[in-house]
Coordinates of C-alpha atoms in Angstrom, one line a residue:
M1 CA 25.3 -4.0 5.7
R2 CA 22.7 -6.8 5.1
E3 CA 19.3 -7.4 6.8
V4 CA 17.0 -10.3 6.8
F5 CA 13.3 -9.5 7.2
L6 CA 11.0 -12.2 8.3
V7 CA 7.4 -11.7 7.1
S8 CA 4.3 -13.9 7.7
E9 CA 0.7 -13.4 8.5
N10 CA 1.4 -14.3 12.2
S11 CA 5.1 -14.7 12.9
T12 CA 4.5 -15.7 16.6
S13 CA 2.7 -18.9 15.3
F14 CA 6.0 -20.2 13.8
G15 CA 6.6 -23.7 15.1
K16 CA 3.1 -24.3 16.4
D17 CA 2.5 -27.1 13.9
L18 CA 5.7 -28.8 15.2
G19 CA 4.6 -28.5 18.9
D20 CA 7.1 -25.8 19.8
V21 CA 5.5 -22.5 20.6
R22 CA 8.9 -21.0 21.4
A23 CA 10.5 -21.9 18.0
L24 CA 10.8 -18.2 17.0
E25 CA 12.8 -17.5 20.1
G26 CA 15.4 -20.2 19.0
L27 CA 15.4 -19.3 15.4
L28 CA 16.2 -15.6 15.7
P29 CA 19.6 -16.0 17.4
R30 CA 20.6 -18.6 15.0
L31 CA 19.8 -16.4 12.0
A32 CA 21.7 -13.6 13.7
A33 CA 24.8 -15.8 13.9
V34 CA 24.9 -16.4 10.1
E35 CA 28.1 -14.9 8.6
G36 CA 27.4 -11.9 6.5
L37 CA 24.2 -10.9 8.2
D38 CA 24.2 -7.7 10.2
R39 CA 20.5 -7.4 11.1
V40 CA 17.5 -9.7 11.6
R41 CA 14.1 -8.2 11.8
V42 CA 10.7 -9.9 12.3
S43 CA 7.3 -8.5 11.6
Y44 CA 3.6 -9.3 12.5
L45 CA 3.7 -10.4 16.1
Q46 CA 0.4 -11.2 17.8
P47 CA 0.5 -9.3 21.1
A48 CA -1.2 -12.1 23.1
E49 CA 1.7 -14.5 21.9
V50 CA 4.6 -12.2 22.7
R51 CA 5.9 -14.1 25.6
P52 CA 8.6 -12.8 28.0
G53 CA 11.2 -15.1 26.3
L54 CA 10.5 -13.6 22.9
V55 CA 10.9 -10.1 24.3
D56 CA 14.2 -11.1 25.8
V57 CA 15.4 -12.3 22.5
L58 CA 14.3 -9.3 20.7
T59 CA 15.8 -6.8 23.1
S60 CA 19.1 -8.5 24.0
T61 CA 20.3 -10.6 21.1
P62 CA 23.1 -9.0 19.1
G63 CA 22.1 -8.7 15.5
V64 CA 18.4 -9.1 16.3
V65 CA 16.9 -5.6 16.0
P66 CA 14.6 -4.5 18.9
Y67 CA 11.7 -4.0 16.6
F68 CA 8.1 -4.7 17.5
D69 CA 5.7 -4.9 14.6
L70 CA 2.5 -5.7 16.8
S71 CA -0.8 -6.7 15.4
F72 CA -3.0 -4.7 17.7
Q73 CA -5.9 -4.0 15.3
H74 CA -7.8 -2.0 17.9
A75 CA -7.5 -1.1 21.6
S76 CA -11.0 -1.6 22.9
G77 CA -11.3 -4.9 24.7
T78 CA -15.0 -5.3 24.0
L79 CA -14.5 -4.7 20.3
L80 CA -11.5 -7.0 20.2
R81 CA -13.6 -9.8 21.6
R82 CA -16.0 -9.3 18.7
M83 CA -13.0 -9.6 16.4
R84 CA -12.1 -12.8 18.2
R85 CA -8.9 -11.3 19.3
F86 CA -7.4 -10.9 22.8
G87 CA -6.1 -7.9 24.7
D88 CA -7.1 -4.4 25.6
R89 CA -5.6 -1.0 25.9
E90 CA -4.0 -1.6 29.4
R91 CA -2.5 -4.9 28.4
F92 CA -1.1 -3.5 25.2
L93 CA 0.3 -0.5 27.0
E94 CA 2.0 -2.8 29.7
L95 CA 3.6 -4.8 26.8
L96 CA 5.1 -1.6 25.4
R97 CA 6.3 -0.6 28.7
T98 CA 8.0 -3.9 29.3
V99 CA 9.7 -3.6 25.9
R100 CA 11.0 -0.1 26.5
E101 CA 12.3 -0.9 30.0
R102 CA 14.5 -3.4 28.3
A103 CA 15.3 -1.4 25.1
P104 CA 14.3 2.2 25.3
E105 CA 15.1 2.9 21.7
A106 CA 13.0 -0.1 20.5
G107 CA 10.8 0.5 17.4
A108 CA 7.1 -0.2 17.5
R109 CA 4.4 -0.1 14.8
S110 CA 0.8 -1.3 14.3
N111 CA -2.2 -1.2 12.1
F112 CA -5.6 -0.5 13.3
I113 CA -9.2 -1.1 11.8
V114 CA -11.8 1.7 12.3
G115 CA -15.4 1.1 11.9
F116 CA -15.7 -2.7 12.6
P117 CA -19.4 -3.6 12.9
G118 CA -20.9 -2.3 16.1
E119 CA -17.9 0.0 17.0
T120 CA -19.4 2.5 19.4
E121 CA -18.1 6.1 19.9
A122 CA -16.7 5.0 23.3
E123 CA -14.8 2.1 21.7
F124 CA -13.4 4.4 19.1
E125 CA -12.4 6.9 21.8
D126 CA -10.6 4.1 23.7
L127 CA -8.5 3.6 20.5
V128 CA -7.8 7.3 20.3
A129 CA -6.6 7.4 23.9
F130 CA -4.4 4.3 23.3
L131 CA -2.6 5.9 20.4
G132 CA -2.0 9.0 22.5
E133 CA -0.2 6.9 25.0
A134 CA 1.5 4.3 23.0
R135 CA 4.1 6.3 21.3
L136 CA 4.3 4.2 18.1
D137 CA 6.8 5.0 15.5
A138 CA 4.6 3.9 12.6
I139 CA 0.7 3.7 12.5
G140 CA -1.5 2.3 9.8
V141 CA -5.2 3.1 9.7
F142 CA -7.7 1.2 7.7
G143 CA -11.5 1.5 7.3
Y144 CA -13.5 -1.6 7.7
S145 CA -15.1 -3.1 4.6
D146 CA -16.8 -6.5 4.0
E147 CA -14.5 -9.3 2.8
D148 CA -16.1 -12.3 1.3
G149 CA -15.6 -15.4 3.5
T150 CA -15.0 -13.5 6.7
E151 CA -17.3 -13.9 9.7
A152 CA -17.8 -10.2 10.1
V153 CA -19.7 -10.1 6.9
G154 CA -22.6 -11.6 8.8
H155 CA -22.4 -9.2 11.8
G156 CA -25.0 -6.7 12.5
G157 CA -24.5 -3.1 13.4
K158 CA -22.7 -2.1 10.3
L159 CA -21.7 1.5 10.4
P160 CA -22.5 4.0 7.6
A161 CA -19.8 4.6 5.2
E162 CA -19.7 8.3 6.2
V163 CA -19.2 7.5 9.8
I164 CA -16.3 5.2 8.9
D165 CA -14.7 7.7 6.6
E166 CA -14.9 10.4 9.4
R167 CA -13.3 8.1 11.9
V168 CA -10.6 7.0 9.5
D169 CA -9.8 10.7 8.7
R170 CA -9.6 11.8 12.3
L171 CA -7.3 8.8 13.2
N172 CA -5.1 9.4 10.3
R173 CA -4.6 13.0 11.2
L174 CA -3.9 12.0 14.8
A175 CA -1.5 9.2 13.6
E176 CA 0.4 11.8 11.4
E177 CA 0.7 14.1 14.6
L178 CA 1.8 11.3 16.9
M179 CA 4.4 9.7 14.5
A180 CA 5.9 13.2 14.0
Q181 CA 6.2 13.7 17.8
R182 CA 7.8 10.3 18.2
A183 CA 10.3 11.2 15.5
E184 CA 11.2 14.3 17.2
E185 CA 11.8 12.3 20.5
R186 CA 14.5 10.5 18.6
I187 CA 16.4 13.7 17.5
G188 CA 20.0 13.5 18.8
S189 CA 20.0 9.8 18.9
E190 CA 22.9 8.1 17.2
V191 CA 21.8 5.2 14.8
T192 CA 23.3 2.9 12.3
V193 CA 21.5 3.2 9.0
L194 CA 21.1 0.7 6.4
V195 CA 21.4 2.6 3.2
E196 CA 19.0 1.7 0.4
S197 CA 19.5 4.4 -2.2
V198 CA 21.4 7.6 -3.0
L199 CA 19.4 10.7 -3.8
E200 CA 20.0 13.3 -6.4
D201 CA 21.0 16.0 -3.7
G202 CA 23.9 13.8 -2.6
A203 CA 22.0 12.4 0.4
Y204 CA 21.5 8.8 1.3
E205 CA 18.1 7.2 2.1
G206 CA 18.0 4.3 4.4
R207 CA 16.6 2.9 7.7
A208 CA 17.6 2.7 11.2
E209 CA 16.8 -0.4 13.5
H210 CA 13.5 1.1 14.5
Q211 CA 12.3 1.5 10.9
R212 CA 11.0 -1.4 8.6
P213 CA 11.1 -1.4 4.9
R214 CA 8.5 0.5 2.9
S215 CA 5.4 -1.4 1.8
T216 CA 1.9 -0.4 0.8
A217 CA 0.4 -2.3 3.7
A218 CA 2.6 -1.1 6.5
P219 CA 3.7 2.5 6.7
S220 CA 7.3 3.1 7.5
C221 CA 9.9 5.9 7.8
T222 CA 13.2 6.3 6.1
A223 CA 16.1 8.5 7.1
R224 CA 17.9 11.1 4.8
V225 CA 21.5 11.1 5.8
W226 CA 24.0 13.4 4.3
P227 CA 27.7 12.1 3.9
W228 CA 28.8 14.7 6.7
A229 CA 26.1 14.1 9.1
T230 CA 25.9 11.8 12.3
S231 CA 22.1 12.1 12.4
S232 CA 19.1 12.0 10.0
G233 CA 19.5 15.5 8.7
P234 CA 22.1 18.2 7.7
P235 CA 24.1 19.9 10.5

């Protein structure tokens, strides 16, 4: 089995420079039709740019995996405005509901920044509540730090390092629990696994459609599959 994985800083911007905001919707089916390819996956989708047509393509095109790597970054609408981003908790949850109505087994992951300048306890709690409802397969948590050349460097309201560390730790512990729960929800599902390696104990390690390749910036999961098994573990 062969998989093509499309990666960019913002894949939903593909075609904008050519005046075609729906270019990705046209590209994915053409890639999936290439002889010898079994799966096509795309990452880093901006939620505000995930139009109904793109959801249709990602959930109904043979060979295009129903995988939504969504760049939420946070869930508080007020904090996202300060980041110059769009969306909020309810809009993000509605997007996930729409995806799962069309493809119940669709994979979903995102990264989140904790401790952005001015982040209040209420805004942080909004993010905590969102994660509890979102049922994401993979969650990445990062603490805010100044980066040269970014607008946020000049923002007031910088949080103390110990506050950021405490929130990162709390959200990481919650994320681990929620990802485990989501994995348990999938027990009993029959999946096709792309095998990536053979382990010493005779098991194979690979990925199902709802799992992206491993990377340091984007957490993922892999399945251990024994030759006699039809699920991700021994009988």
